[in-house]
Structure formats: C-alpha cells, structure tokens
CSV table of C-alpha atoms in Angstrom, one decimal:
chain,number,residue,atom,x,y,z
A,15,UNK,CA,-26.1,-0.9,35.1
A,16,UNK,CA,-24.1,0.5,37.9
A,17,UNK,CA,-20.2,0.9,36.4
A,18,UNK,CA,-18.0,-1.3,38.2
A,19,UNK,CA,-14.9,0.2,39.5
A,20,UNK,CA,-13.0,-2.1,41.0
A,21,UNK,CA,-10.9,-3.6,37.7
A,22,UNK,CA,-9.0,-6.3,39.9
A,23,UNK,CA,-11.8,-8.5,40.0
A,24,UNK,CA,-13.2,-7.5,37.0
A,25,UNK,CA,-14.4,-10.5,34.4
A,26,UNK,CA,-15.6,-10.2,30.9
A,27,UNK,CA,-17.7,-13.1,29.2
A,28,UNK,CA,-16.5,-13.6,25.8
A,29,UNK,CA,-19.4,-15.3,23.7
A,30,UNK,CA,-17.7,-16.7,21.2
A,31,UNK,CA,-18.6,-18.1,17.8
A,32,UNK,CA,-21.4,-20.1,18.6
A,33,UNK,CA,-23.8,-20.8,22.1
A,34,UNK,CA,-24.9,-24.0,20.7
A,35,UNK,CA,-23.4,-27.2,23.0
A,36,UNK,CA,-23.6,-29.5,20.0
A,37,UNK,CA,-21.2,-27.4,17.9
A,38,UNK,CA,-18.4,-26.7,21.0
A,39,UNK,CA,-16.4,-30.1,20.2
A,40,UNK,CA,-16.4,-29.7,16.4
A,41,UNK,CA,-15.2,-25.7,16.8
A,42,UNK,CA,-12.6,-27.0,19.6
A,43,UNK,CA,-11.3,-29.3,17.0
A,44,UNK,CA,-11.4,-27.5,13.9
A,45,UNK,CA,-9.8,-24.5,15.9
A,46,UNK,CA,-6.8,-26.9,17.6
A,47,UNK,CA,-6.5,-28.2,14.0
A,48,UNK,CA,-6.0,-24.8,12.8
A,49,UNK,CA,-3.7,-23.7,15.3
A,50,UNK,CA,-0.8,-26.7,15.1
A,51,UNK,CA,-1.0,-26.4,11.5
A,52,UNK,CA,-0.4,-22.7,12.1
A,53,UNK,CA,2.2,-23.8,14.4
A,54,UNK,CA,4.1,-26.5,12.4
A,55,UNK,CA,3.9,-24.6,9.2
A,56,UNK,CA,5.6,-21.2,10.3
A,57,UNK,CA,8.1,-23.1,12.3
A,58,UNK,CA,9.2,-25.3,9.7
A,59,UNK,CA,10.0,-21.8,7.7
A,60,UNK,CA,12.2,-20.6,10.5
A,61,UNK,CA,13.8,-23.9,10.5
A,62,UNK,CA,14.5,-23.8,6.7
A,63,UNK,CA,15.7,-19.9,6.6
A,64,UNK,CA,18.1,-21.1,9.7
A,65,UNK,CA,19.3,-24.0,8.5
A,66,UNK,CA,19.9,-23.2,5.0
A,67,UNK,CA,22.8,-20.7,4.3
A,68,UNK,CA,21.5,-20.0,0.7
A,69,UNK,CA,18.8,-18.3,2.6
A,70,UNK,CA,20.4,-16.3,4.4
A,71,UNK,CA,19.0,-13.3,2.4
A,72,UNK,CA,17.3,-9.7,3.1
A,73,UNK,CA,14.0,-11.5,1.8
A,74,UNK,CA,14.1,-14.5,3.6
A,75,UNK,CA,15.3,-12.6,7.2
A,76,UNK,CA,12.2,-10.5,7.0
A,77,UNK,CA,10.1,-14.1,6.6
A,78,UNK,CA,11.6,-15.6,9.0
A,79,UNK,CA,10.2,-12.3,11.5
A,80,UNK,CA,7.0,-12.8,9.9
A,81,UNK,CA,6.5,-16.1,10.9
A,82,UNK,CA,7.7,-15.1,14.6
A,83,UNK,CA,5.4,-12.8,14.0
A,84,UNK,CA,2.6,-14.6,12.4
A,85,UNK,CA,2.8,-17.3,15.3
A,86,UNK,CA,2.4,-14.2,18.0
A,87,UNK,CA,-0.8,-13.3,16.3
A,88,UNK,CA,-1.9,-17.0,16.3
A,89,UNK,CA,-0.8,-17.3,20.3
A,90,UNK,CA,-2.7,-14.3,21.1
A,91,UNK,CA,-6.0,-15.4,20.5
A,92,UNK,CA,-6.7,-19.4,19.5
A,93,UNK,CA,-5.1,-21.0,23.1
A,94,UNK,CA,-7.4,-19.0,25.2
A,95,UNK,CA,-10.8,-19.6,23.0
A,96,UNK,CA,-9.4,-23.7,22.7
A,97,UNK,CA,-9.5,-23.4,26.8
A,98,UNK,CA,-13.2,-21.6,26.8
A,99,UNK,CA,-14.5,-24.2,24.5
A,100,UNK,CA,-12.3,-27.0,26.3
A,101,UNK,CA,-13.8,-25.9,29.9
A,102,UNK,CA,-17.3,-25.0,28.8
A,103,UNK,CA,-15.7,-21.2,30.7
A,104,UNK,CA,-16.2,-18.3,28.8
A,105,UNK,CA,-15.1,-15.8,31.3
A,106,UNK,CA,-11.7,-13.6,31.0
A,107,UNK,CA,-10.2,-11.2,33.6
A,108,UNK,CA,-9.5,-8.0,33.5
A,109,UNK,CA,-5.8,-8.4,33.1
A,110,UNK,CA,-6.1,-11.0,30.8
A,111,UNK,CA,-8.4,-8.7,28.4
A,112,UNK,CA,-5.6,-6.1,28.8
A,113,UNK,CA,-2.8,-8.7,27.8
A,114,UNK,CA,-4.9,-9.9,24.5
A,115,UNK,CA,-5.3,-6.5,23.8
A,116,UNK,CA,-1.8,-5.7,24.3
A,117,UNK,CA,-0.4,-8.8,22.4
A,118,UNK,CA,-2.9,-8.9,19.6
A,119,UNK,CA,-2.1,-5.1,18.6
A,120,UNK,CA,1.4,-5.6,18.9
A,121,UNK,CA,1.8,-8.8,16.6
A,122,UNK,CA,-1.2,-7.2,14.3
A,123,UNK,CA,0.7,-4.3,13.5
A,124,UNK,CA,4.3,-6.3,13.3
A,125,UNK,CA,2.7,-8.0,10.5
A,126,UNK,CA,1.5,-4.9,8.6
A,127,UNK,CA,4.6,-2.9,8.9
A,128,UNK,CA,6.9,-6.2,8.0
A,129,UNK,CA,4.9,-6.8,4.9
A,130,UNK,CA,5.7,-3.0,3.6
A,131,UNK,CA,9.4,-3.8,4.8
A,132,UNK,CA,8.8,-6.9,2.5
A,133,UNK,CA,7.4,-5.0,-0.4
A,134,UNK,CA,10.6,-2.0,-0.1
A,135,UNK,CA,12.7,-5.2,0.0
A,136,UNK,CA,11.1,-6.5,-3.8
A,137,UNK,CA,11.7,-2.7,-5.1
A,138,UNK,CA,15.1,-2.6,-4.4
A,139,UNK,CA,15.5,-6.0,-6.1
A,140,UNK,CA,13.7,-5.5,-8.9
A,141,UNK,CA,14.5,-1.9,-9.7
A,142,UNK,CA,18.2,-2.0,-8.2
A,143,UNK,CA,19.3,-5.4,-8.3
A,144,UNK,CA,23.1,-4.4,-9.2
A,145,UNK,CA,22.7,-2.4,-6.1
A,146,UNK,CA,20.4,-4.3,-3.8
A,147,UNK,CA,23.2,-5.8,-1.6
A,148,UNK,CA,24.2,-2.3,-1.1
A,149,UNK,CA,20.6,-0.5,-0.2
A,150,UNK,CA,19.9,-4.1,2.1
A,151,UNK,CA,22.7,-4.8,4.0
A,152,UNK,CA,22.6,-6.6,7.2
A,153,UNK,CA,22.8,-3.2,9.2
A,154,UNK,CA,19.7,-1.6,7.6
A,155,UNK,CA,17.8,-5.0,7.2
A,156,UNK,CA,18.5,-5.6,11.5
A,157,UNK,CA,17.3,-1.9,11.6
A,158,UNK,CA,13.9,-1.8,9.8
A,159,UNK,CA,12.9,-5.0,11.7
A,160,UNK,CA,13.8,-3.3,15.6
A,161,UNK,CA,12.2,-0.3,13.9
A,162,UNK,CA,9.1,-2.7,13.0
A,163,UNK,CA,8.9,-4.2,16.5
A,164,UNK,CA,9.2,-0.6,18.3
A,165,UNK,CA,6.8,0.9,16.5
A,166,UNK,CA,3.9,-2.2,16.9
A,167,UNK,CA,4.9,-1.9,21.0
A,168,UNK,CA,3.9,2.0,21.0
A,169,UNK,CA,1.3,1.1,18.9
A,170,UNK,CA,-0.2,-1.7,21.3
A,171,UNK,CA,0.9,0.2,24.6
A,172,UNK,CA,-1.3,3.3,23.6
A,173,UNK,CA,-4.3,0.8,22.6
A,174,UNK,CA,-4.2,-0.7,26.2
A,175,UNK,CA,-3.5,2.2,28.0
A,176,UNK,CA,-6.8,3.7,26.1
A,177,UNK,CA,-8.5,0.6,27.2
A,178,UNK,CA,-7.5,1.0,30.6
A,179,UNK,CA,-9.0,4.4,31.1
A,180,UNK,CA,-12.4,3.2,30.0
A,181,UNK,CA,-15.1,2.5,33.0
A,182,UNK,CA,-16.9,-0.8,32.6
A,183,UNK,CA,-20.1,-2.0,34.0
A,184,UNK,CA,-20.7,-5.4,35.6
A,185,UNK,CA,-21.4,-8.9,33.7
A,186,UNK,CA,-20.0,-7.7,30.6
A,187,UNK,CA,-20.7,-9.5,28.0
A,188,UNK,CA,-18.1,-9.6,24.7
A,189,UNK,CA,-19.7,-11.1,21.3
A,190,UNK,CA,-16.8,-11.9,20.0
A,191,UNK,CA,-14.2,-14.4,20.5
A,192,UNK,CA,-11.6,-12.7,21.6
A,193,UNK,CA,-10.7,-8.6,23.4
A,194,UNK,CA,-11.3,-7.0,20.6
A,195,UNK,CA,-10.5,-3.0,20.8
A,196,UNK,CA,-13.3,-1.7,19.1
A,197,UNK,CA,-15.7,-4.0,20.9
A,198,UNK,CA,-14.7,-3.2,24.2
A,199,UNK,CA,-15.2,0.6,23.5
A,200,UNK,CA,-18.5,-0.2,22.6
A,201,UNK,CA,-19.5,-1.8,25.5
A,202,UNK,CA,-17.4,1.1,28.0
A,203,UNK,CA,-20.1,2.8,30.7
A,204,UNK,CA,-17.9,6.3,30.0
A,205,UNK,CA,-17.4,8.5,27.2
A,206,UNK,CA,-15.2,7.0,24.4
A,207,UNK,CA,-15.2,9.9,22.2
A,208,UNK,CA,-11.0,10.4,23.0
A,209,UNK,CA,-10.6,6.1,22.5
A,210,UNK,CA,-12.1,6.9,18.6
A,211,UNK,CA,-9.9,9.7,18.3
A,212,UNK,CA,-6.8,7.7,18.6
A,213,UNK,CA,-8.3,4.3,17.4
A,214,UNK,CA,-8.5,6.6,14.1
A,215,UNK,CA,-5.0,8.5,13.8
A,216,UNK,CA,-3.4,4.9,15.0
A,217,UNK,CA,-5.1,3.4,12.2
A,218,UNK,CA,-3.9,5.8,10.2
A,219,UNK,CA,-0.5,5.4,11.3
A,220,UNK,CA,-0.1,1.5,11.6
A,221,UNK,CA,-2.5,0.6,8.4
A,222,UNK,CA,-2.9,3.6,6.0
A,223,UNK,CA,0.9,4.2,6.0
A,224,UNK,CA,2.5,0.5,5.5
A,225,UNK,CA,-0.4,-0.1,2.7
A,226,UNK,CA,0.5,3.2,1.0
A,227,UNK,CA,3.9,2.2,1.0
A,228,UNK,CA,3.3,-1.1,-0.4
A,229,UNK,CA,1.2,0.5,-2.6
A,230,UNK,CA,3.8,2.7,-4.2
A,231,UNK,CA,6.7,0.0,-4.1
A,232,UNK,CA,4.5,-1.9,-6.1
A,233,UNK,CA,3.7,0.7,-8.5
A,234,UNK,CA,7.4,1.1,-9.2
A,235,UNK,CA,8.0,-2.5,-9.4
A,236,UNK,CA,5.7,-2.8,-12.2
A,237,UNK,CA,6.6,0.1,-14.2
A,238,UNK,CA,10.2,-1.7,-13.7
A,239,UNK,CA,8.6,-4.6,-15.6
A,240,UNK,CA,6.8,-3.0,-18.3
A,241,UNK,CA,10.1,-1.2,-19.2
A,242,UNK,CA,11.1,-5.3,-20.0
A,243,UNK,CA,11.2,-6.2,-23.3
A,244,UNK,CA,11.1,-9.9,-23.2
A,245,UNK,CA,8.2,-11.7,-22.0
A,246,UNK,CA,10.2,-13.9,-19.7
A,247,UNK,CA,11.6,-11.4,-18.0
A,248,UNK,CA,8.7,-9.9,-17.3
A,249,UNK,CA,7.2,-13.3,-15.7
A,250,UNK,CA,10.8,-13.9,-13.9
A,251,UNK,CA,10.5,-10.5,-12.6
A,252,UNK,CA,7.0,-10.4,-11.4
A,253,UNK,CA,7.1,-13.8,-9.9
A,254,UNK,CA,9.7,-13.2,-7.3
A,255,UNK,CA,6.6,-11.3,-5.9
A,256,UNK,CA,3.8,-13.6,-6.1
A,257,UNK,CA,3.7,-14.9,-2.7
A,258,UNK,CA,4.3,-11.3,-1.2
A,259,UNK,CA,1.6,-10.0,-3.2
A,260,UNK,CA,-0.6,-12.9,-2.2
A,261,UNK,CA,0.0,-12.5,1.5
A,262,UNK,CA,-0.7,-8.9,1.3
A,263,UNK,CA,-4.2,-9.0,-0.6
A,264,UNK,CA,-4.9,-11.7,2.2
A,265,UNK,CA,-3.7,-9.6,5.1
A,266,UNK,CA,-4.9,-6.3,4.0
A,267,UNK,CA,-8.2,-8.1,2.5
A,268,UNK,CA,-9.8,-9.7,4.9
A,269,UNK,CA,-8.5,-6.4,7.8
A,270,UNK,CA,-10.4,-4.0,5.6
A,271,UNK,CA,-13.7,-7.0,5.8
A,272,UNK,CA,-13.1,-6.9,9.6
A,273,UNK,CA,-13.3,-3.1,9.7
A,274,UNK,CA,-16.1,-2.6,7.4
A,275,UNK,CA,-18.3,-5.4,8.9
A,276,UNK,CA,-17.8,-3.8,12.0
A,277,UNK,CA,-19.1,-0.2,10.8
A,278,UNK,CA,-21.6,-0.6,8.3
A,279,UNK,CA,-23.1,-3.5,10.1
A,280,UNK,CA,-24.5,-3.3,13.6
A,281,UNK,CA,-24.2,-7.1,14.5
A,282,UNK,CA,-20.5,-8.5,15.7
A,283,UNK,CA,-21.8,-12.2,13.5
A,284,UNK,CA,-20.5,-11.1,10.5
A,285,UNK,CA,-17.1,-8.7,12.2
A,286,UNK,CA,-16.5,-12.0,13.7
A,287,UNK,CA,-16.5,-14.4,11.0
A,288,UNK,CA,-13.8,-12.0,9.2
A,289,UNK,CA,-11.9,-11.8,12.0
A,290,UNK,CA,-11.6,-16.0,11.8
A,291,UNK,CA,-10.0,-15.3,8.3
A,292,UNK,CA,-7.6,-11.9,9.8
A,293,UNK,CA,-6.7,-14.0,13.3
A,294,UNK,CA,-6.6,-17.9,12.2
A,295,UNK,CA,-6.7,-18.7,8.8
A,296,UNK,CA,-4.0,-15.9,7.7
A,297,UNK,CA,-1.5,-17.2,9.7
A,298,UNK,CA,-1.8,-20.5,8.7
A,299,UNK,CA,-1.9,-20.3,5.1
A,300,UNK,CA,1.2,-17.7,5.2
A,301,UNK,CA,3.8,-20.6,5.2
A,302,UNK,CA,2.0,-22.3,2.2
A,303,UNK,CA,2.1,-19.3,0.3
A,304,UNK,CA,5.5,-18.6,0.7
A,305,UNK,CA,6.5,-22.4,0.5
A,306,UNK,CA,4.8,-23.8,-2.2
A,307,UNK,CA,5.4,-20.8,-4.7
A,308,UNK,CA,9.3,-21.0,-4.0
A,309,UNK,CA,11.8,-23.7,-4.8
A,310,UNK,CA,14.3,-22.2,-2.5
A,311,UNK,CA,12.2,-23.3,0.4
A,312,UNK,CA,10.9,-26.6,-0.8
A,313,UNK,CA,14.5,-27.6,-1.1
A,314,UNK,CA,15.3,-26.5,2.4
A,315,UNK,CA,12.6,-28.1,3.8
A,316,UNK,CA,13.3,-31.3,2.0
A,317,UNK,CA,16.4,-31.3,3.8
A,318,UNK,CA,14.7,-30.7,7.2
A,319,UNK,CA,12.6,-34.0,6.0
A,320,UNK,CA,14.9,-36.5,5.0
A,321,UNK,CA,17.4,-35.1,8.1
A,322,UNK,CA,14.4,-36.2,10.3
A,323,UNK,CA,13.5,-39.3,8.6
C-alpha cells in the first residue's frame, strides 16, 4: 500500500474483540456494566477518604490519586469501544488515536509509579512507625504525587510524539480494541527501529524502576516482620499490606501477560484478552480490594450510605 501522508484525514479501524453481530449487544453490555461499576466503585473511595477526617492519612491520600487515576485509565479506553459497538462504527481519527495514546500512557504509568509511592508509604510505617509522620508529611506526600503525575506526562508526551513521527498507510486496520502503542508500530509504513528504542528504555524507566522499588520496599517490610516475635504482630503488621500487595500482583500481573502475549505470540487474540484484565477489570476490582480488606473504609462508606438513605 501507498503511505498516506496526509494525517488530518487519517482514520484507523479498530477491530475490536469480536466481528461477530450476535455478540456486539452482549460485549456492549457487559462492557457498560464494567465501566459504571468502575465508575461508582472508585468514586465512592474518593468520597469516603474526603469525607472522613480519620482518613485523612499519607495512605489513604495516595488512594484517593489512585482511584483519579484508576478512573483515567478506565475513561481512556471503555467510552470510545461502548460508542463502536453502540454505532456498529469502528473507525477512529487520527487525532483521536493520538489522544488514547496520550491518555492511556499517562494514567498507565500514574498507576505504576503511585503504587511504588504506595509501597515506600508501607515501609516507612512498618519499619518507622515512631517516625512515619515525620518521613510522610503533607509536603513530601503532595510532592511524590506532582512528581508521579510529571513523570507519567513526559512519559505519555514522548510515546505520542513517537507515534506521530511514524508514516501510516491507508485503511489501517488495528486488531485491538483500543490505540495501542505497540500495535500501531507494527502496522507503521516507515522504519520503527528508533520507536523500539525508546518503547524499551521508557519501559525501563516507567515499569522496571517503580516494580524494583516495590520490590525492595517489600523486602524490607518483611524482614521488619520476621524480626517480630509474636505471631500477632506479625499478621497485624503484614495485613496493613494485603490490599497493596494484591493490587500490585494484579497490576503488575496481568501488564507483564499483556507484554509477553504480545512478543512470544504473533496473534493480537490473546495480547487483547490480557489487556481486558490490565484496561477494565483492574480498575474495577481496585476499590473492592481496598474496601473490603479495610474497616476504615467500610465505616466511611457506611456513613456515605445511611447519609444518602
């Protein structure tokens, strides 16, 4: 195919999950189920940490940015695939593609670096809980989330301006559901050997570094609780990080399944059945994790329920 130059009137066709007519209504509902239980679920979190002034901890500030966050991701991707399947339209723009890419980056890598901001936060509880107040104060807490959302916007900015600079040919065709980065290279009419360059050394940057971190907090943290003599201390200790730890095998789980489906495996099937559980499901089950494991946040949210009843 001839590349097409002119990018202003440039449309991709995203294929989606499925071609099959039958199966549009149930993926439309199952998706718009998905998304207001996405919806409802982080923002009754934010509610909670707001209205609730025992919450207003280091913990429960970097949450409430995590569900902001969380929703972003969610935003970025299920409302346009919802319109596809609602309007039987598959096609995207140009600029559109450039926003998703943009937006989905950006909220992608918010969530990775808040969740090592998460895990320093349980280290200096656990290890240096006499002095956590101190090492977390307001300042440094406001700090490491600007510091979280500046580094996710040079992150995304450098993806799209990479995608930008690729040449594209005409009636392009996406299997996937969404702009996906690596997907779009593939599918470039010019040379992409600069694009895996910096795909690899940004992954390096935005993934490798915030799970290493997480790694070592977590390291410390348990030889913290192994120095513990009593049994219930050690349980006290270690449960304060349940949910974190949960999210993080989720998040970090199911992105290494995207990335790994998508290398090893030539066909985008199975990359996009992983990216259902990394885009959608994540998201959603986030509040749950961090609700139903916590009795500071059930009470809040009680509150929030008998206030609205």
């Amino acid at each position: 195919m001839e590349p097409y130059n002119s990018t202003g009137t440039l449309e991709f066709i995203l294929l989606g999950l499925s071609e099959d007519p039958e199966l549009q209504f149930i993926l439309f509902a199952l998706f718009l189920l998905i998304y207001l239980i996405t919806m409802l679920g982080n923002v009754l979190i934010i509610l909670a940490i707001s209205s609730d002034s025992h919450l207003h901890s280091p913990m429960y500030f970097f949450l409430y940015n995590l569900s902001l966050s969380d929703m972003g991701f969610s935003s970025t991707t299920i409302p346009k695939m919802l319109i596809n399947l609602h309007t039987h339209n598959r096609s995207i723009t140009y600029a559109e593609c450039l926003t998703q890419v943009s937006f989905f980056i950006l909220f992608g890598c918010m969530d990775s670096v808040l969740l090592a901001v998460m895990a320093y936060d349980r280290w200096a509880a656990i290890c240096h809980p006499l002095h956590y107040q101190v090492i977390l104060n307001p300042r440094l807490c406001r700090y490491l989330v600007v510091m979280s959302f500046c580094i996710s916007l040079i992150d995304s900015q450098v993806h799209c301006f990479m995608v930008s600079q690729l040449t594209f040919c005409i009636n392009i065709e996406i299997p996937h559901f969404f702009c996906d980065v690596p997907e779009l290279v593939k599918l470039a009419c010019s040379n992409t050997t600069i694009n895996d360059i910096v795909m690899i050394l940004l992954s390096i940057i935005t993934g490798f570094l915030p799970a290493s971190g997480i790694f070592y907090s977590y390291y410390k943290i348990t030889s913290s609780i192994f120095r513990v003599k009593s049994l219930l201390g050690k349980y006290k200790a270690f449960s304060t990080c349940g949910s974190h730890l949960s999210v993080v095998c989720l998040f970090y789980g199911t992105g290494l399944g995207v990335y790994l489906s998508s290398t090893v495996s030539s066909s985008s099937r199975e990359s996009m059945v992983a990216s259902v559980m990394y885009t959608m499901v994540i998201p959603m089950m986030n509040p749950f994790i961090y609700s139903l494991r916590n009795r500071d946040i059930k009470k809040a949210l009680w509150k929030i329920v008998c206030q609205i009843i």
